[in-house]
Amino acid sequence: MYQNPLEHDRIEVKEATKLTADEMLVVYKQENNAVERRLLYGPAVFVPTAHEWLHEFNWHGVDSNDKTRWIPAAHKFHKLSTIPGQMYYNVREVRTNDDVTMRVKLMMFYQLTSADKMLNMTHDPIADFINAVCSDVIAFASQMSYSEFHKETHQLSNLKTYPQLCQRAQRIGYQFTNVVYRGYHASDQFQALQDNAIHTRTKRHLDAEIQEEVAKLEGFKLKKEMERTTQRQAIESAQFAQRQELDKKRQLLQLKQEERQHEAKLKRSAKEREALVTIETAEKQQEVQLLSALRDLGVDMTQYLVSQQPAKISDELQLTREHRRDPIST
């Protein structure tokens, strides 16, 4: 462009503003006596006309030496990010109702929902966030003692604990998606006392766990010993029952053997008696036959029988002597 002194006061060459897909510009334009505002979203390359200028944001910025400390008017920029953001912040001088002062560490996640509402309702959203979260944390801690605060710190990761923060963010066109509690830090002296107390509680807890494990081990040993005793008693009972069963079977077998022996003895005695009766019957028959034969021959039976008596008596005496010498064979 040629600088015509009749038309131009000055001509300056500047870089065009380049926008990515997650960035936007707030552009103002003056026509006549009116000023218009428009939002330019990326990706784009913006070159202003003679009557256009960009909105400059002037927000709290992070201290280069401490990411949890924010400095007023330290962050100046033109391109506004539209993607979700996060910030670290430590709420200082938080006091419980028993006068314990501490520093609560937080990490907050937020997202821009309405740029127009943000431009109309605030000049520095970060300052609004800091003031609101400080109010919520101080109100939360002031209602409880230090020991109660220590037990309820998990609630600091719940968005319901930050009603002022959520309401203020919604009012200025933002939304908080999450707040993460990162711990707390009391004074050095109190922290030393707290560390000692934590050490003592941890030691007691570990001792209790050790004692519990020892008790569990002793209980386990006792249980196993009882199981072994029960198994041993069951084995002994089974062995005793088996011995009784064997004794019973042995006795039954012995009784059966004795019964068979007695029956065999009775059978032998009956056979012996039958044999004696048979012998006697045969002898008598022979004697009768002999007498009948002698009678047929005309022998005087009376004299014969009388003559046979001494011999018979002698035979009976002989049998008696033999019986005394050998009663079994006789």
Coordinates of C-alpha atoms in Angstrom, one line a residue:
M1 CA 0.0 0.0 0.0
Y2 CA 1.2 3.4 -0.9
Q3 CA 1.2 5.9 1.9
N4 CA -0.7 8.9 0.6
P5 CA -0.1 11.8 2.9
L6 CA -3.5 13.2 2.0
E7 CA -5.3 10.1 3.0
H8 CA -3.1 8.3 5.6
D9 CA -1.6 9.3 8.9
R10 CA 0.6 6.2 9.0
I11 CA 0.9 2.7 7.8
E12 CA 2.1 -0.2 10.0
V13 CA 2.8 -3.7 9.0
K14 CA 1.8 -6.4 11.6
E15 CA 1.4 -10.1 11.6
A16 CA -2.1 -11.5 10.9
T17 CA -3.7 -13.3 13.9
K18 CA -3.9 -17.1 13.3
L19 CA -6.5 -19.1 15.1
T20 CA -6.6 -22.9 15.7
A21 CA -9.8 -24.9 16.0
D22 CA -9.8 -24.4 19.8
E23 CA -9.4 -20.6 19.9
M24 CA -11.5 -17.6 19.3
L25 CA -11.2 -13.8 19.0
V26 CA -13.4 -11.0 20.3
V27 CA -13.5 -8.4 17.6
Y28 CA -14.9 -4.9 18.0
K29 CA -15.9 -2.6 15.0
Q30 CA -16.9 1.0 15.0
E31 CA -19.3 2.3 12.4
N32 CA -20.5 5.9 12.7
N33 CA -21.0 6.3 16.5
A34 CA -21.9 2.6 17.2
V35 CA -19.6 -0.2 18.3
E36 CA -20.3 -3.8 17.4
R37 CA -18.8 -6.9 18.9
R38 CA -18.5 -10.2 17.2
L39 CA -16.9 -13.6 18.0
L40 CA -14.5 -15.1 15.5
Y41 CA -13.9 -18.9 16.0
G42 CA -11.0 -20.7 14.5
P43 CA -9.5 -22.1 12.5
A44 CA -9.1 -18.8 10.8
V45 CA -6.6 -16.0 9.9
F46 CA -7.8 -12.6 11.0
V47 CA -6.7 -9.3 9.5
P48 CA -8.5 -6.3 11.0
T49 CA -9.9 -3.5 8.9
A50 CA -9.2 0.1 9.6
H51 CA -12.1 0.4 12.2
E52 CA -11.6 -3.0 13.9
W53 CA -9.6 -3.9 17.0
L54 CA -9.3 -6.9 19.3
H55 CA -10.4 -7.4 22.8
E56 CA -7.5 -7.8 25.2
F57 CA -8.1 -10.1 28.2
N58 CA -6.4 -9.1 31.4
W59 CA -6.7 -12.0 33.9
H60 CA -4.9 -13.4 36.9
G61 CA -1.8 -15.4 35.8
V62 CA 0.2 -18.2 37.3
D63 CA 3.3 -17.3 39.2
S64 CA 6.3 -18.7 37.3
N65 CA 7.8 -19.8 40.6
D66 CA 4.7 -21.3 42.1
K67 CA 2.0 -22.8 39.9
T68 CA -0.6 -22.6 42.8
R69 CA -0.1 -18.9 43.2
W70 CA -2.0 -16.5 41.0
I71 CA -1.0 -12.9 40.3
P72 CA -3.5 -10.2 39.3
A73 CA -3.3 -8.9 35.7
A74 CA -0.4 -11.2 35.0
H75 CA -2.0 -12.9 32.0
K76 CA -2.7 -10.6 29.0
F77 CA -3.9 -12.1 25.7
H78 CA -6.2 -11.8 22.7
K79 CA -6.9 -15.4 21.8
L80 CA -9.4 -17.1 24.1
S81 CA -9.2 -20.9 24.5
T82 CA -12.4 -22.8 24.1
I83 CA -11.2 -26.2 25.3
P84 CA -11.6 -27.3 28.9
G85 CA -9.0 -25.8 31.2
Q86 CA -7.6 -26.6 34.6
M87 CA -5.9 -24.7 37.4
Y88 CA -4.1 -25.4 40.6
Y89 CA -4.9 -23.4 43.6
N90 CA -4.1 -23.5 47.3
V91 CA -6.6 -22.0 49.7
R92 CA -4.6 -20.3 52.4
E93 CA -5.5 -19.4 56.0
V94 CA -8.3 -22.0 56.3
R95 CA -9.2 -22.2 59.9
T96 CA -11.2 -24.9 61.7
N97 CA -13.5 -24.1 64.7
D98 CA -10.7 -25.2 67.1
D99 CA -8.3 -22.6 65.7
V100 CA -6.2 -24.9 63.5
T101 CA -4.9 -23.0 60.5
M102 CA -4.0 -24.9 57.3
R103 CA -3.5 -24.6 53.5
V104 CA -5.9 -26.7 51.4
K105 CA -4.6 -27.8 48.0
L106 CA -7.0 -28.1 45.1
M107 CA -7.1 -28.8 41.4
M108 CA -10.1 -27.4 39.4
F109 CA -11.4 -28.3 36.0
Y110 CA -13.6 -25.9 34.1
Q111 CA -15.0 -25.2 30.6
L112 CA -16.3 -22.2 28.8
T113 CA -20.0 -22.5 27.9
S114 CA -21.0 -19.0 26.8
A115 CA -18.4 -16.4 25.7
D116 CA -21.1 -13.6 25.5
K117 CA -22.1 -14.2 29.1
M118 CA -18.5 -14.2 30.2
L119 CA -17.8 -10.9 28.4
N120 CA -20.9 -9.3 29.8
M121 CA -20.6 -10.5 33.4
T122 CA -16.9 -10.4 34.3
H123 CA -13.5 -8.9 33.5
D124 CA -11.5 -11.7 35.2
P125 CA -13.1 -15.2 35.5
I126 CA -10.0 -16.5 37.3
A127 CA -10.4 -13.9 40.1
D128 CA -14.1 -14.9 40.4
F129 CA -13.1 -18.6 40.7
I130 CA -10.5 -17.9 43.3
N131 CA -12.8 -15.8 45.5
A132 CA -15.7 -18.4 45.2
V133 CA -13.6 -21.4 46.0
C134 CA -12.0 -19.7 49.0
S135 CA -15.4 -18.9 50.4
D136 CA -16.6 -22.5 49.9
V137 CA -13.5 -24.1 51.5
I138 CA -13.4 -21.6 54.5
A139 CA -17.1 -22.2 55.1
F140 CA -16.6 -26.0 54.9
A141 CA -13.7 -26.0 57.4
S142 CA -15.2 -23.5 59.9
Q143 CA -18.1 -25.9 60.7
M144 CA -15.9 -28.7 62.1
S145 CA -12.9 -29.4 64.3
Y146 CA -9.5 -30.4 62.9
S147 CA -10.1 -34.1 63.6
E148 CA -13.5 -33.9 61.9
F149 CA -12.0 -32.0 59.0
H150 CA -9.4 -34.7 58.7
K151 CA -12.1 -37.4 58.5
E152 CA -14.3 -35.4 56.0
T153 CA -11.6 -34.3 53.5
H154 CA -13.0 -36.7 50.9
Q155 CA -16.0 -34.3 50.5
L156 CA -13.6 -31.7 49.1
S157 CA -13.5 -33.8 45.9
N158 CA -17.3 -33.4 45.6
L159 CA -18.8 -30.5 43.6
K160 CA -21.6 -30.3 46.1
T161 CA -19.1 -28.9 48.6
Y162 CA -18.6 -25.8 46.3
P163 CA -22.0 -24.2 45.8
Q164 CA -20.7 -20.6 45.4
L165 CA -18.1 -21.7 42.9
C166 CA -20.6 -23.5 40.7
Q167 CA -23.2 -20.7 40.9
R168 CA -20.6 -18.0 40.1
A169 CA -19.2 -20.1 37.2
Q170 CA -22.6 -20.6 35.7
R171 CA -23.4 -16.9 36.1
I172 CA -20.3 -15.8 34.1
G173 CA -20.6 -18.5 31.4
Y174 CA -18.5 -21.3 32.7
Q175 CA -19.1 -24.7 34.1
F176 CA -16.9 -26.7 36.6
T177 CA -16.7 -30.4 35.8
N178 CA -14.6 -31.5 38.7
V179 CA -12.6 -30.4 41.7
V180 CA -9.8 -32.7 43.0
Y181 CA -8.6 -32.4 46.6
R182 CA -4.8 -32.7 46.7
G183 CA -4.2 -32.6 50.4
Y184 CA -3.6 -30.0 53.0
H185 CA -0.7 -28.5 54.9
A186 CA -0.8 -27.0 58.4
S187 CA 1.9 -25.0 60.2
D188 CA 5.3 -26.6 60.5
Q189 CA 5.0 -27.1 64.3
F190 CA 1.5 -28.5 64.0
Q191 CA 2.5 -30.6 61.0
A192 CA 5.3 -32.1 63.0
L193 CA 2.8 -33.0 65.8
Q194 CA 0.4 -34.3 63.2
D195 CA 3.2 -36.4 61.6
N196 CA 4.1 -37.8 65.0
A197 CA 0.4 -38.6 65.7
I198 CA 0.1 -40.2 62.3
H199 CA 3.2 -42.2 62.9
T200 CA 1.9 -43.4 66.3
R201 CA -1.5 -44.2 64.8
T202 CA 0.1 -46.0 61.9
K203 CA 2.3 -48.0 64.3
R204 CA -0.7 -48.9 66.4
H205 CA -2.6 -49.9 63.3
L206 CA 0.3 -52.0 62.1
D207 CA 0.7 -53.6 65.6
A208 CA -3.0 -54.3 65.6
E209 CA -2.8 -55.9 62.2
I210 CA 0.2 -58.0 63.3
Q211 CA -1.7 -59.1 66.4
E212 CA -4.7 -59.9 64.2
E213 CA -2.6 -61.9 61.8
V214 CA -1.0 -63.8 64.7
A215 CA -4.4 -64.5 66.2
K216 CA -5.6 -65.7 62.7
L217 CA -2.5 -67.9 62.5
E218 CA -3.1 -69.4 65.9
G219 CA -6.8 -69.9 65.1
F220 CA -5.8 -71.6 61.9
K221 CA -3.3 -73.8 63.7
L222 CA -6.0 -74.7 66.3
K223 CA -8.5 -75.4 63.6
K224 CA -6.1 -77.7 61.7
E225 CA -5.2 -79.4 65.0
M226 CA -8.9 -80.0 65.8
E227 CA -9.4 -81.3 62.2
R228 CA -6.4 -83.7 62.7
T229 CA -7.7 -84.8 66.1
T230 CA -11.1 -85.4 64.5
Q231 CA -9.6 -87.4 61.7
R232 CA -7.4 -89.4 64.1
Q233 CA -10.5 -90.2 66.3
A234 CA -12.4 -91.2 63.2
I235 CA -9.6 -93.5 62.1
E236 CA -9.3 -95.0 65.6
S237 CA -13.1 -95.5 65.7
A238 CA -13.0 -97.2 62.3
Q239 CA -10.1 -99.4 63.4
F240 CA -11.9 -100.3 66.6
A241 CA -15.1 -101.1 64.7
Q242 CA -13.1 -103.2 62.3
R243 CA -11.4 -105.1 65.1
Q244 CA -14.8 -105.7 66.7
E245 CA -16.2 -106.9 63.4
L246 CA -13.2 -109.2 63.0
D247 CA -13.5 -110.5 66.6
K248 CA -17.2 -111.1 66.0
K249 CA -16.5 -113.0 62.7
R250 CA -13.8 -115.0 64.5
Q251 CA -16.1 -115.9 67.3
L252 CA -18.8 -116.9 64.9
L253 CA -16.3 -119.0 62.9
Q254 CA -15.1 -120.6 66.1
L255 CA -18.7 -121.4 67.2
K256 CA -19.4 -122.8 63.7
Q257 CA -16.3 -125.0 64.0
E258 CA -17.3 -126.2 67.5
E259 CA -20.8 -126.9 66.2
R260 CA -19.4 -128.9 63.3
Q261 CA -17.1 -130.8 65.6
H262 CA -19.9 -131.5 68.0
E263 CA -22.1 -132.6 65.2
A264 CA -19.3 -134.8 63.8
K265 CA -18.8 -136.2 67.3
L266 CA -22.5 -136.9 67.7
K267 CA -22.5 -138.5 64.3
R268 CA -19.5 -140.7 65.2
S269 CA -21.1 -141.7 68.5
A270 CA -24.4 -142.6 66.7
K271 CA -22.4 -144.6 64.1
E272 CA -20.5 -146.4 66.8
R273 CA -23.7 -147.2 68.6
E274 CA -25.2 -148.4 65.4
A275 CA -22.1 -150.5 64.8
L276 CA -22.3 -152.1 68.3
V277 CA -26.0 -152.8 67.9
T278 CA -25.3 -154.3 64.5
I279 CA -22.4 -156.4 65.9
E280 CA -24.5 -157.5 68.9
T281 CA -27.4 -158.3 66.6
A282 CA -25.1 -160.3 64.3
E283 CA -23.6 -162.2 67.3
K284 CA -27.0 -163.0 68.7
Q285 CA -28.1 -164.2 65.3
Q286 CA -25.0 -166.3 65.0
E287 CA -25.6 -167.7 68.5
V288 CA -29.3 -168.4 67.6
Q289 CA -28.2 -170.1 64.4
L290 CA -25.6 -172.0 66.3
L291 CA -28.2 -173.1 68.9
S292 CA -30.7 -174.0 66.3
A293 CA -28.1 -176.1 64.5
L294 CA -27.1 -177.9 67.7
R295 CA -30.7 -178.5 68.5
D296 CA -31.3 -180.0 65.1
L297 CA -28.3 -182.3 65.7
G298 CA -30.0 -183.5 68.9
V299 CA -27.7 -181.8 71.4
D300 CA -29.2 -181.2 74.8
M301 CA -29.5 -177.5 74.9
T302 CA -29.7 -177.2 78.6
Q303 CA -26.5 -179.0 79.2
Y304 CA -24.8 -177.1 76.5
L305 CA -25.9 -173.7 77.9
V306 CA -24.8 -174.7 81.4
S307 CA -21.4 -175.9 80.0
Q308 CA -20.9 -172.5 78.2
Q309 CA -21.5 -170.4 81.3
P310 CA -18.0 -170.7 82.8
A311 CA -16.4 -169.8 79.5
K312 CA -18.6 -166.8 79.1
I313 CA -17.8 -165.6 82.6
S314 CA -14.1 -166.0 81.8
D315 CA -14.5 -164.0 78.6
E316 CA -16.2 -161.2 80.5
L317 CA -13.4 -161.1 83.0
Q318 CA -10.8 -161.0 80.2
L319 CA -12.6 -158.1 78.6
T320 CA -12.7 -156.2 82.0
R321 CA -8.9 -156.6 82.4
E322 CA -8.2 -155.4 78.9
H323 CA -10.5 -152.4 79.4
R324 CA -8.6 -151.4 82.5
R325 CA -5.3 -151.7 80.6
D326 CA -6.4 -149.8 77.5
P327 CA -9.9 -148.3 77.9
I328 CA -9.8 -146.4 74.6
S329 CA -9.0 -149.3 72.4
T330 CA -11.4 -151.5 74.4

